[in-house]
Coordinates of C-alpha atoms in Angstrom, one line a residue:
M1 CA 0.0 0.0 0.0
I2 CA 1.0 3.6 -0.5
S3 CA 1.6 5.3 2.9
A4 CA -0.1 8.5 4.0
E5 CA 3.4 10.0 4.1
E6 CA 4.0 9.3 0.5
F7 CA 0.6 10.8 -0.5
H8 CA 1.5 13.9 1.5
D9 CA 4.9 14.2 -0.2
R10 CA 3.3 14.0 -3.6
R11 CA 0.9 16.8 -2.7
E12 CA 3.8 18.9 -1.4
R13 CA 5.7 18.5 -4.6
L14 CA 2.7 19.6 -6.6
L15 CA 2.2 22.6 -4.2
E16 CA 5.8 23.6 -4.8
R17 CA 5.1 23.7 -8.5
V18 CA 1.8 25.5 -8.0
R19 CA 3.5 28.2 -5.9
G20 CA 6.2 28.6 -8.6
L21 CA 3.4 29.3 -11.1
G22 CA 2.0 32.1 -8.9
A23 CA -1.2 30.2 -8.3
T24 CA -3.2 30.2 -5.1
G25 CA -3.9 26.5 -5.2
Y26 CA -5.0 23.7 -7.5
A27 CA -7.9 21.6 -8.6
L28 CA -7.7 18.0 -9.9
F29 CA -10.6 16.6 -12.0
G30 CA -9.0 13.5 -13.5
P31 CA -9.8 10.4 -11.4
S32 CA -6.4 8.8 -11.8
Y33 CA -4.8 12.1 -10.6
V34 CA -7.2 12.3 -7.6
L35 CA -6.2 8.8 -6.7
Y36 CA -2.5 9.4 -7.2
F37 CA -2.5 12.4 -4.8
T38 CA -5.0 11.2 -2.2
G39 CA -5.5 7.5 -2.4
F40 CA -9.3 8.1 -2.9
W41 CA -11.1 5.6 -5.1
F42 CA -14.4 6.4 -6.8
L43 CA -16.4 5.6 -9.9
S44 CA -15.9 8.3 -12.5
N45 CA -19.1 9.2 -14.3
E46 CA -21.1 12.3 -15.3
R47 CA -21.0 13.5 -11.6
P48 CA -17.9 15.6 -11.0
I49 CA -15.6 14.6 -8.2
V50 CA -12.9 17.1 -7.6
Y51 CA -9.9 17.5 -5.2
V52 CA -8.9 21.0 -4.3
Q53 CA -6.0 22.3 -2.2
S54 CA -4.8 25.8 -1.5
T55 CA -1.2 26.8 -1.3
N56 CA -1.5 27.1 2.5
G57 CA -2.4 23.4 2.7
D58 CA -6.1 23.5 3.2
D59 CA -8.0 21.0 1.1
A60 CA -11.4 19.5 0.3
I61 CA -12.9 16.8 -1.7
F62 CA -16.0 17.8 -3.8
V63 CA -18.5 14.9 -4.2
P64 CA -22.2 14.3 -5.0
E65 CA -24.3 14.0 -1.8
F66 CA -24.8 10.3 -2.1
E67 CA -21.0 9.8 -1.9
V68 CA -20.5 11.6 1.4
E69 CA -21.1 8.6 3.7
R70 CA -18.8 6.3 1.8
T71 CA -16.2 9.0 1.4
R72 CA -16.3 9.7 5.2
A73 CA -15.9 5.9 5.9
E74 CA -13.2 5.1 3.4
A75 CA -11.1 8.2 3.2
S76 CA -9.5 10.7 5.6
F77 CA -10.5 14.1 4.2
E78 CA -11.2 16.6 7.0
R79 CA -13.4 18.6 4.6
I80 CA -16.0 17.0 2.4
E81 CA -18.0 19.4 0.2
P82 CA -21.2 17.9 -1.3
Y83 CA -23.6 18.9 -4.0
P84 CA -27.1 17.5 -4.6
E85 CA -26.9 15.9 -8.0
Y86 CA -25.9 16.5 -11.6
P87 CA -27.2 18.5 -13.5
G88 CA -29.4 19.6 -10.6
L89 CA -31.2 22.9 -10.2
E90 CA -27.8 24.5 -9.7
H91 CA -24.9 23.1 -11.7
P92 CA -22.2 21.4 -9.6
M93 CA -19.5 23.7 -11.2
Q94 CA -21.3 26.7 -9.7
I95 CA -21.2 25.1 -6.3
L96 CA -17.6 24.2 -6.8
A97 CA -16.8 27.8 -7.5
R98 CA -17.9 28.7 -4.0
V99 CA -15.9 25.9 -2.5
V100 CA -12.8 27.0 -4.4
T101 CA -13.2 30.6 -3.3
G102 CA -13.8 29.6 0.3
L103 CA -10.5 27.8 0.3
G104 CA -8.8 31.0 -0.9
L105 CA -8.2 30.0 -4.5
R106 CA -8.7 33.1 -6.6
G107 CA -6.8 35.1 -9.2
R108 CA -4.8 32.3 -10.7
I109 CA -5.7 28.6 -10.1
A110 CA -3.7 25.6 -11.3
A111 CA -5.6 22.5 -12.6
D112 CA -5.1 19.4 -14.6
Q113 CA -7.7 20.8 -17.0
D114 CA -10.0 23.8 -17.1
G115 CA -13.1 21.9 -15.8
Y116 CA -14.6 18.5 -15.6
P117 CA -14.0 16.4 -18.8
G118 CA -17.0 15.7 -21.0
I119 CA -17.5 12.0 -20.2
L120 CA -20.7 9.9 -20.1
G121 CA -22.9 12.9 -21.3
Y122 CA -21.5 15.5 -18.9
R123 CA -21.7 19.1 -19.9
G124 CA -20.7 22.1 -17.9
P125 CA -18.9 25.4 -17.7
A126 CA -15.1 25.7 -17.4
L127 CA -13.5 26.3 -14.0
S128 CA -12.2 29.7 -15.3
S129 CA -15.7 30.7 -16.3
V130 CA -17.4 30.0 -12.9
T131 CA -14.5 31.4 -10.8
G132 CA -13.4 34.3 -13.1
A133 CA -9.8 33.1 -12.4
E134 CA -7.0 32.5 -14.8
V135 CA -6.4 28.7 -15.0
V136 CA -2.9 27.4 -15.6
T137 CA -2.6 23.7 -16.4
V138 CA -0.2 21.3 -14.5
D139 CA -1.1 18.1 -16.2
A140 CA 2.3 17.7 -17.8
F141 CA 4.0 18.2 -14.4
V142 CA 1.7 15.6 -12.8
E143 CA 2.4 13.1 -15.6
S144 CA 6.2 13.6 -15.1
M145 CA 5.7 12.8 -11.4
M146 CA 3.6 9.7 -12.2
A147 CA 6.2 8.5 -14.7
R148 CA 8.9 7.8 -12.1
K149 CA 7.6 5.3 -9.6
S150 CA 8.5 5.1 -5.9
P151 CA 9.7 1.8 -4.3
A152 CA 6.2 1.2 -3.0
E153 CA 4.6 1.7 -6.4
I154 CA 7.2 -0.7 -8.0
E155 CA 6.4 -3.3 -5.4
L156 CA 2.7 -3.1 -6.2
I157 CA 3.5 -3.4 -9.9
R158 CA 5.7 -6.4 -9.2
E159 CA 2.9 -8.0 -7.2
S160 CA 0.6 -7.4 -10.2
G161 CA 3.1 -9.1 -12.4
R162 CA 3.0 -12.2 -10.2
W163 CA -0.7 -12.4 -10.5
C164 CA -0.5 -11.8 -14.3
A165 CA 1.7 -14.9 -14.5
Y166 CA -0.8 -16.8 -12.4
A167 CA -3.6 -15.7 -14.7
H168 CA -1.6 -16.6 -17.8
A169 CA -0.9 -20.1 -16.6
R170 CA -4.7 -20.6 -16.0
L171 CA -5.4 -19.2 -19.5
Q172 CA -3.0 -21.7 -21.1
E173 CA -4.6 -24.6 -19.2
H174 CA -8.0 -23.7 -20.6
T175 CA -6.9 -22.9 -24.1
R176 CA -7.2 -25.9 -26.6
A177 CA -8.7 -26.7 -29.9
G178 CA -12.5 -26.8 -29.8
V179 CA -12.8 -24.3 -26.9
T180 CA -14.0 -20.8 -27.4
E181 CA -12.2 -17.6 -26.5
A182 CA -14.9 -16.7 -23.9
E183 CA -14.8 -20.1 -22.2
A184 CA -11.0 -20.0 -21.7
S185 CA -11.0 -16.3 -20.7
L186 CA -13.8 -16.5 -18.2
E187 CA -12.5 -19.6 -16.5
A188 CA -9.0 -18.1 -16.2
Q189 CA -10.3 -14.8 -14.9
Q190 CA -12.6 -16.3 -12.4
E191 CA -9.9 -18.6 -11.0
T192 CA -7.4 -15.8 -10.7
M193 CA -9.9 -13.4 -9.0
L194 CA -10.8 -16.1 -6.5
A195 CA -7.2 -16.8 -5.8
M196 CA -6.4 -13.1 -5.3
L197 CA -9.3 -12.7 -2.9
E198 CA -8.3 -15.8 -1.0
A199 CA -4.7 -14.5 -0.7
N200 CA -5.6 -10.9 0.1
G201 CA -9.3 -10.6 1.0
S202 CA -10.7 -7.4 -0.4
R203 CA -7.4 -5.6 0.2
G204 CA -5.9 -4.4 -3.1
L205 CA -9.1 -4.9 -5.1
L206 CA -10.8 -1.6 -4.3
G207 CA -11.8 -0.2 -7.7
S208 CA -15.4 -1.3 -8.5
G209 CA -14.4 -2.0 -12.1
D210 CA -11.1 -3.6 -11.3
G211 CA -10.3 -7.3 -11.5
A212 CA -8.0 -9.8 -13.2
K213 CA -8.2 -10.2 -16.9
A214 CA -6.9 -13.0 -19.1
G215 CA -7.8 -13.5 -22.7
Y216 CA -7.0 -12.9 -26.3
R217 CA -9.0 -9.8 -27.2
G218 CA -9.9 -11.5 -30.5
Q219 CA -6.2 -12.0 -31.6
I220 CA -6.8 -15.5 -32.8
G221 CA -5.6 -17.1 -36.0
R222 CA -5.0 -14.5 -38.7
R223 CA -6.8 -11.9 -36.5
S224 CA -3.8 -12.1 -34.3
A225 CA -2.1 -9.8 -36.9
W226 CA -4.6 -7.1 -35.8
A227 CA -2.6 -5.5 -33.0
H228 CA -5.7 -4.2 -31.3
A229 CA -8.5 -6.6 -32.3
V230 CA -11.7 -7.1 -30.4
A231 CA -13.2 -10.4 -29.0
H232 CA -15.6 -12.4 -31.1
N233 CA -15.8 -15.6 -29.1
I234 CA -13.9 -17.5 -31.8
R235 CA -13.3 -21.2 -31.4
F236 CA -9.7 -22.2 -31.2
E237 CA -8.4 -24.5 -34.0
S238 CA -5.2 -26.3 -34.6
G239 CA -2.8 -24.0 -36.4
D240 CA -4.0 -20.8 -34.8
V241 CA -1.5 -18.2 -33.7
L242 CA -2.7 -16.5 -30.5
V243 CA -1.7 -13.3 -28.7
S244 CA -2.7 -13.3 -25.1
E245 CA -3.4 -10.4 -22.7
T246 CA -3.4 -10.5 -18.9
G247 CA -3.7 -7.9 -16.2
A248 CA -4.2 -7.9 -12.4
P249 CA -4.5 -4.5 -10.7
V250 CA -3.1 -4.4 -7.2
W251 CA -4.2 -1.2 -5.4
G252 CA -4.8 0.1 -8.9
Y253 CA -1.3 -0.5 -10.1
Q254 CA -0.9 -2.9 -13.0
A255 CA 1.8 -4.8 -14.8
E256 CA 1.2 -6.2 -18.3
L257 CA 2.1 -9.7 -19.5
E258 CA 1.3 -11.0 -23.0
R259 CA 2.5 -13.9 -25.0
A260 CA 2.4 -15.2 -28.6
M261 CA 1.3 -18.8 -28.6
V262 CA 0.5 -21.5 -31.2
V263 CA -2.2 -24.2 -31.1
G264 CA -0.7 -27.4 -32.5
D265 CA 2.6 -27.8 -34.2
P266 CA 4.2 -24.4 -35.4
T267 CA 5.1 -24.1 -39.1
D268 CA 8.5 -23.0 -40.2
R269 CA 7.1 -19.6 -41.0
M270 CA 5.7 -19.3 -37.5
R271 CA 9.0 -20.3 -36.0
F272 CA 10.8 -17.7 -38.1
L273 CA 8.5 -14.8 -37.0
F274 CA 8.4 -16.0 -33.4
D275 CA 12.2 -16.1 -33.2
H276 CA 12.7 -12.7 -34.7
M277 CA 10.0 -11.2 -32.4
L278 CA 11.8 -12.7 -29.4
E279 CA 15.1 -11.3 -30.5
S280 CA 13.6 -7.9 -31.1
Q281 CA 12.4 -7.9 -27.5
R282 CA 16.0 -8.8 -26.3
V283 CA 17.3 -5.8 -28.4
A284 CA 14.8 -3.5 -26.6
F285 CA 15.9 -4.9 -23.2
D286 CA 19.5 -4.3 -24.0
A287 CA 18.8 -0.6 -25.0
I288 CA 17.2 0.2 -21.6
R289 CA 19.5 2.2 -19.3
P290 CA 19.4 5.6 -17.6
G291 CA 20.3 8.4 -19.9
A292 CA 19.0 6.6 -23.0
T293 CA 15.8 8.0 -24.4
C294 CA 12.5 6.4 -25.3
A295 CA 13.4 7.0 -28.9
D296 CA 16.7 5.2 -28.5
V297 CA 14.9 2.0 -27.4
D298 CA 12.3 2.1 -30.2
G299 CA 15.1 3.0 -32.7
A300 CA 17.2 0.0 -31.7
V301 CA 14.2 -2.3 -32.4
L302 CA 13.5 -0.5 -35.7
R303 CA 17.1 -0.9 -36.8
Y304 CA 16.9 -4.6 -36.0
F305 CA 13.8 -5.0 -38.1
E306 CA 15.6 -3.1 -41.0
R307 CA 18.7 -5.3 -40.8
S308 CA 16.5 -8.4 -40.8
D309 CA 14.3 -7.1 -43.7
L310 CA 11.2 -7.3 -41.5
Q311 CA 9.9 -3.7 -41.7
R312 CA 6.8 -4.8 -43.6
Y313 CA 5.7 -6.7 -40.5
W314 CA 6.0 -3.7 -38.1
R315 CA 2.8 -2.2 -36.7
Q316 CA 3.4 -0.4 -33.5
H317 CA 6.0 1.2 -31.2
T318 CA 8.0 -0.8 -28.7
G319 CA 6.1 0.0 -25.5
H320 CA 4.6 2.4 -23.1
G321 CA 4.5 3.4 -19.5
T322 CA 2.2 1.7 -17.1
G323 CA 1.1 2.1 -13.5
L324 CA -2.2 3.4 -12.3
R325 CA -3.3 3.3 -15.9
N326 CA -2.4 0.5 -18.2
H327 CA -1.1 3.1 -20.8
E328 CA 0.9 6.0 -19.4
A329 CA 3.5 8.4 -20.8
P330 CA 6.2 8.3 -21.8
F331 CA 6.1 6.0 -24.8
L332 CA 8.9 3.9 -26.2
D333 CA 8.5 5.5 -29.6
I334 CA 10.9 6.9 -32.1
G335 CA 9.2 10.3 -31.7
D336 CA 9.5 10.5 -27.9
P337 CA 12.8 12.1 -26.7
T338 CA 12.1 11.6 -23.0
P339 CA 15.2 10.4 -21.1
L340 CA 14.9 7.1 -19.2
E341 CA 15.2 7.5 -15.4
P342 CA 15.4 5.0 -12.6
G343 CA 11.9 4.2 -11.4
M344 CA 10.2 4.5 -14.8
V345 CA 8.1 1.4 -15.6
F346 CA 7.5 0.3 -19.2
T347 CA 6.0 -2.5 -21.2
I348 CA 8.4 -4.0 -23.7
E349 CA 6.3 -5.4 -26.6
P350 CA 7.8 -5.2 -30.1
G351 CA 5.8 -7.3 -32.4
L352 CA 5.7 -8.8 -35.9
Y353 CA 2.4 -9.0 -37.8
D354 CA 2.0 -11.2 -40.9
D355 CA -1.6 -11.0 -42.4
E356 CA -1.2 -14.5 -43.8
V357 CA 0.1 -16.2 -40.7
G358 CA -0.7 -14.1 -37.6
G359 CA 0.8 -11.8 -35.1
F360 CA 3.7 -12.4 -32.7
R361 CA 4.0 -10.2 -29.6
H362 CA 5.3 -10.8 -26.1
S363 CA 4.8 -8.0 -23.6
D364 CA 6.8 -7.9 -20.4
T365 CA 6.9 -5.1 -17.7
V366 CA 10.3 -3.7 -16.6
V367 CA 11.5 -0.9 -14.3
V368 CA 14.5 1.2 -15.2
T369 CA 17.2 0.8 -12.6
D370 CA 20.5 2.7 -11.9
D371 CA 22.4 0.4 -14.3
G372 CA 19.8 -1.0 -16.6
Y373 CA 16.4 -2.6 -15.9
E374 CA 14.6 -5.2 -13.7
L375 CA 12.0 -7.5 -15.1
L376 CA 8.7 -7.3 -13.2
T377 CA 7.0 -10.1 -15.0
D378 CA 8.3 -13.7 -15.0
Y379 CA 6.8 -16.1 -17.5
P380 CA 8.2 -18.5 -20.1
S381 CA 8.9 -16.9 -23.4
D382 CA 10.2 -19.8 -25.5
L383 CA 8.1 -21.3 -28.3
E384 CA 8.2 -24.8 -26.8
S385 CA 6.6 -23.6 -23.6
L386 CA 4.0 -21.6 -25.5
T387 CA 2.9 -24.4 -27.9
L388 CA -0.6 -25.6 -26.9

């Protein structure tokens, strides 16, 4: 778990940035940002939930009335400010304006964005409109904070990686010719969820929409060459190439583990593509070190594909950050110049996609260390172990 002291330190770092911008405080509308700075879990929908803190340290959580009792029971905010409902007779943003002013935020206010995002049918005025204040955004700074994980965050991602491996083993057990994608996936997910609950109780599984996932997302047979396919409950057949996907959030933090697999005996062409995919992942691992850039890692993989005359099978960049969200910045992409720093966590997933054969992609999660990287997912990657 993330300690109260760590949450406090995060807020202090943000306040230092806010003071440097000449702002009187900040407001956070994004649910992952509120969670990151406070540890408060909630369902994000059309009803705004906003965390506000002034530069003198006073803060409040702004929630719909029906969330007050739960917030009081499950969080430690001294000040909870409710509103009746959305859209209500008075829009929640108008009520928020009075809360913000009451905390002393005026003139210039920092925020992750200028108002609540338009999700699930929400519509409303901007923060700057209802307060009359100048709003300066700090989302880029918050993202830079989230990119470099603390030891506690890394341990949670490592634990997620352990459960990803458990889920993948269950998925392999249930995947065989004649079985459908849904059957294998649902059995693996259920068994993993029950095992996580038995090991930890409800601790670590706090998000209402969270839970273990294990499946193929439709990447079955030739569809496996579609890097982001969607599930169709396809029945597995001998000769199918599969690309798996697993996840297991622990206190919201998540690793990623994926494997290319084959049902039945692999053909020579499958072996060729699998071996090159595996080597391209090793190339990416070898490029990870502090001081290198995200572009350096992706560039190393692209040069390997070019040397091996494989560019026509390339579809996507080498990887992305992960943590509280399964996709986070920065990105292991030739166009991202961000330097790698110790504590950054990435997926490493270069793939090869042949429309006539299928797609081949492993994804592993790593953390950048002082002298290279540490693997946070541990699962067989050789073709023999992944032939079903």
